[in-house]
């Protein structure tokens, strides 16, 4: 199972004017990931555009950072795929999957911007941008992970 992870509006509220609030929901997400050790993480956040994978991994606890296996490419590099998929973030997910060794692997995405994905996509755990990964989001993620038998 791959979890495609956004940051802004997920790991902290968006907008987030207080830098001390950055990643305020990271401990909650890491606890979920510890309960599902087979889940690997791919960063889909725009933070990937200005930081390397190792810089991104630094934000996470050591046991979780080792499970962050990559970052999605930009949809701009896949105009033909965007034309087929029609949604930017989902195009990035599909492009990453197609370039992986397991393009058929099951996946979920945590994101606050549903308009970047196909409507009613069952793979999406949508968060409230102004809140982030709260109790409700955690419950929905856990339910989806349990439903796929992880």
CSV table of C-alpha atoms in Angstrom, one decimal:
chain,number,residue,atom,x,y,z
A,1,UNK,CA,0.0,0.0,0.0
A,2,UNK,CA,1.2,3.4,-0.9
A,3,UNK,CA,0.0,6.6,0.9
A,4,UNK,CA,0.4,9.7,-1.2
A,5,UNK,CA,0.8,12.6,1.3
A,6,UNK,CA,0.1,16.3,1.0
A,7,UNK,CA,1.3,18.6,3.8
A,8,UNK,CA,-0.5,22.0,3.7
A,9,UNK,CA,-4.1,21.5,4.9
A,10,UNK,CA,-3.2,18.0,6.1
A,11,UNK,CA,-0.2,18.0,8.4
A,12,UNK,CA,-1.0,21.5,9.5
A,13,UNK,CA,-3.9,23.9,8.7
A,14,UNK,CA,-3.8,26.0,5.5
A,15,UNK,CA,-3.1,28.8,5.7
A,16,UNK,CA,-0.5,28.3,8.4
A,17,UNK,CA,1.0,31.6,9.4
A,18,UNK,CA,2.7,30.4,12.6
A,19,UNK,CA,5.8,28.3,11.7
A,20,UNK,CA,5.5,26.6,15.1
A,21,UNK,CA,2.3,25.1,13.9
A,22,UNK,CA,3.9,23.5,10.9
A,23,UNK,CA,3.5,19.7,11.1
A,24,UNK,CA,1.3,19.9,14.2
A,25,UNK,CA,-0.7,16.8,13.0
A,26,UNK,CA,2.4,14.8,12.1
A,27,UNK,CA,2.4,12.9,15.4
A,28,UNK,CA,-1.2,11.7,14.7
A,29,UNK,CA,-0.3,10.5,11.2
A,30,UNK,CA,2.8,8.8,12.4
A,31,UNK,CA,0.8,6.9,15.0
A,32,UNK,CA,-1.5,5.7,12.3
A,33,UNK,CA,1.5,4.6,10.2
A,34,UNK,CA,3.0,2.7,13.1
A,35,UNK,CA,-0.2,0.7,13.4
A,36,UNK,CA,0.0,-0.1,9.6
A,37,UNK,CA,3.7,-1.0,9.1
A,38,UNK,CA,3.2,-2.2,5.5
A,39,UNK,CA,2.2,1.3,4.3
A,40,UNK,CA,4.9,3.2,2.4
A,41,UNK,CA,4.6,7.0,1.8
A,42,UNK,CA,5.1,9.0,-1.3
A,43,UNK,CA,5.1,12.8,-0.9
A,44,UNK,CA,2.6,14.5,-3.2
A,45,UNK,CA,2.8,17.9,-1.5
A,46,UNK,CA,4.1,20.9,-3.3
A,47,UNK,CA,6.9,21.0,-0.7
A,48,UNK,CA,8.6,18.4,-2.9
A,49,UNK,CA,9.2,21.2,-5.5
A,50,UNK,CA,11.6,23.1,-3.3
A,51,UNK,CA,13.1,20.3,-1.1
A,52,UNK,CA,15.0,17.0,-1.7
A,53,UNK,CA,13.7,13.7,-0.5
A,54,UNK,CA,16.2,13.7,2.4
A,55,UNK,CA,15.1,17.1,3.4
A,56,UNK,CA,11.5,16.0,3.5
A,57,UNK,CA,12.4,12.8,5.4
A,58,UNK,CA,14.0,15.0,8.1
A,59,UNK,CA,10.6,16.3,9.2
A,60,UNK,CA,9.5,12.7,10.2
A,61,UNK,CA,10.5,10.4,13.0
A,62,UNK,CA,13.3,8.0,12.1
A,63,UNK,CA,11.1,4.9,12.0
A,64,UNK,CA,8.7,6.7,9.6
A,65,UNK,CA,11.2,8.6,7.5
A,66,UNK,CA,12.6,5.3,6.2
A,67,UNK,CA,9.2,4.4,4.8
A,68,UNK,CA,9.0,7.6,2.7
A,69,UNK,CA,10.1,6.1,-0.6
A,70,UNK,CA,9.7,9.0,-3.1
A,71,UNK,CA,8.0,12.0,-4.3
A,72,UNK,CA,5.5,12.4,-7.2
A,73,UNK,CA,6.6,14.1,-10.4
A,74,UNK,CA,4.9,17.2,-11.7
A,75,UNK,CA,1.8,16.9,-13.8
A,76,UNK,CA,3.4,19.4,-16.1
A,77,UNK,CA,5.8,16.7,-17.3
A,78,UNK,CA,2.9,14.4,-18.3
A,79,UNK,CA,0.6,16.4,-20.5
A,80,UNK,CA,-0.7,13.3,-22.3
A,81,UNK,CA,-1.5,11.6,-19.0
A,82,UNK,CA,-3.2,14.7,-17.7
A,83,UNK,CA,-5.4,14.8,-20.8
A,84,UNK,CA,-6.5,11.2,-20.0
A,85,UNK,CA,-6.8,11.6,-16.2
A,86,UNK,CA,-8.0,15.2,-16.2
A,87,UNK,CA,-6.9,16.1,-12.6
A,88,UNK,CA,-3.5,17.4,-11.6
A,89,UNK,CA,-2.7,15.6,-8.4
A,90,UNK,CA,-4.2,12.4,-9.6
A,91,UNK,CA,-2.1,12.6,-12.7
A,92,UNK,CA,1.0,12.9,-10.5
A,93,UNK,CA,-0.1,9.9,-8.5
A,94,UNK,CA,-0.7,7.9,-11.7
A,95,UNK,CA,2.6,9.0,-13.2
A,96,UNK,CA,4.5,7.9,-10.1
A,97,UNK,CA,2.7,4.5,-10.0
A,98,UNK,CA,3.4,3.9,-13.7
A,99,UNK,CA,7.1,4.6,-13.1
A,100,UNK,CA,7.3,2.3,-10.1
A,101,UNK,CA,8.1,-1.4,-10.0
A,102,UNK,CA,4.6,-2.1,-8.8
A,103,UNK,CA,2.2,0.0,-10.9
A,104,UNK,CA,-0.8,-2.1,-9.7
A,105,UNK,CA,-0.2,-1.6,-6.0
A,106,UNK,CA,-3.1,-0.3,-4.0
A,107,UNK,CA,-3.0,3.3,-2.9
A,108,UNK,CA,-4.6,6.1,-0.9
A,109,UNK,CA,-4.1,9.8,-0.9
A,110,UNK,CA,-4.5,12.3,2.0
A,111,UNK,CA,-5.2,15.7,0.6
A,112,UNK,CA,-7.3,18.8,1.4
A,113,UNK,CA,-8.0,19.6,-2.3
A,114,UNK,CA,-10.5,17.2,-3.7
A,115,UNK,CA,-10.6,19.1,-6.9
A,116,UNK,CA,-7.2,17.8,-7.8
A,117,UNK,CA,-8.6,14.3,-8.0
A,118,UNK,CA,-11.5,12.6,-9.8
A,119,UNK,CA,-14.8,13.3,-8.1
A,120,UNK,CA,-15.9,10.8,-5.5
A,121,UNK,CA,-12.5,9.0,-5.7
A,122,UNK,CA,-12.6,6.2,-3.0
A,123,UNK,CA,-8.8,6.4,-2.7
A,124,UNK,CA,-9.0,9.9,-1.3
A,125,UNK,CA,-9.1,10.8,2.4
A,126,UNK,CA,-10.0,14.5,2.2
A,127,UNK,CA,-9.1,16.8,5.1
A,128,UNK,CA,-10.5,20.2,6.0
A,129,UNK,CA,-7.9,22.7,4.9
A,130,UNK,CA,-8.5,25.0,7.9
A,131,UNK,CA,-8.0,22.1,10.4
A,132,UNK,CA,-5.9,19.4,8.8
A,133,UNK,CA,-5.6,15.7,9.8
A,134,UNK,CA,-8.0,15.7,12.7
A,135,UNK,CA,-9.8,12.9,14.6
A,136,UNK,CA,-12.3,12.5,11.8
A,137,UNK,CA,-9.6,12.2,9.1
A,138,UNK,CA,-7.7,9.7,11.2
A,139,UNK,CA,-10.8,7.6,11.6
A,140,UNK,CA,-11.5,7.6,7.8
A,141,UNK,CA,-7.9,6.8,7.0
A,142,UNK,CA,-7.9,3.9,9.5
A,143,UNK,CA,-11.1,2.5,8.1
A,144,UNK,CA,-9.8,2.6,4.5
A,145,UNK,CA,-6.6,0.9,5.5
A,146,UNK,CA,-8.5,-1.8,7.4
A,147,UNK,CA,-10.8,-2.2,4.4
A,148,UNK,CA,-7.9,-3.2,2.1
A,149,UNK,CA,-6.5,-5.6,4.7
A,150,UNK,CA,-3.3,-3.8,5.5
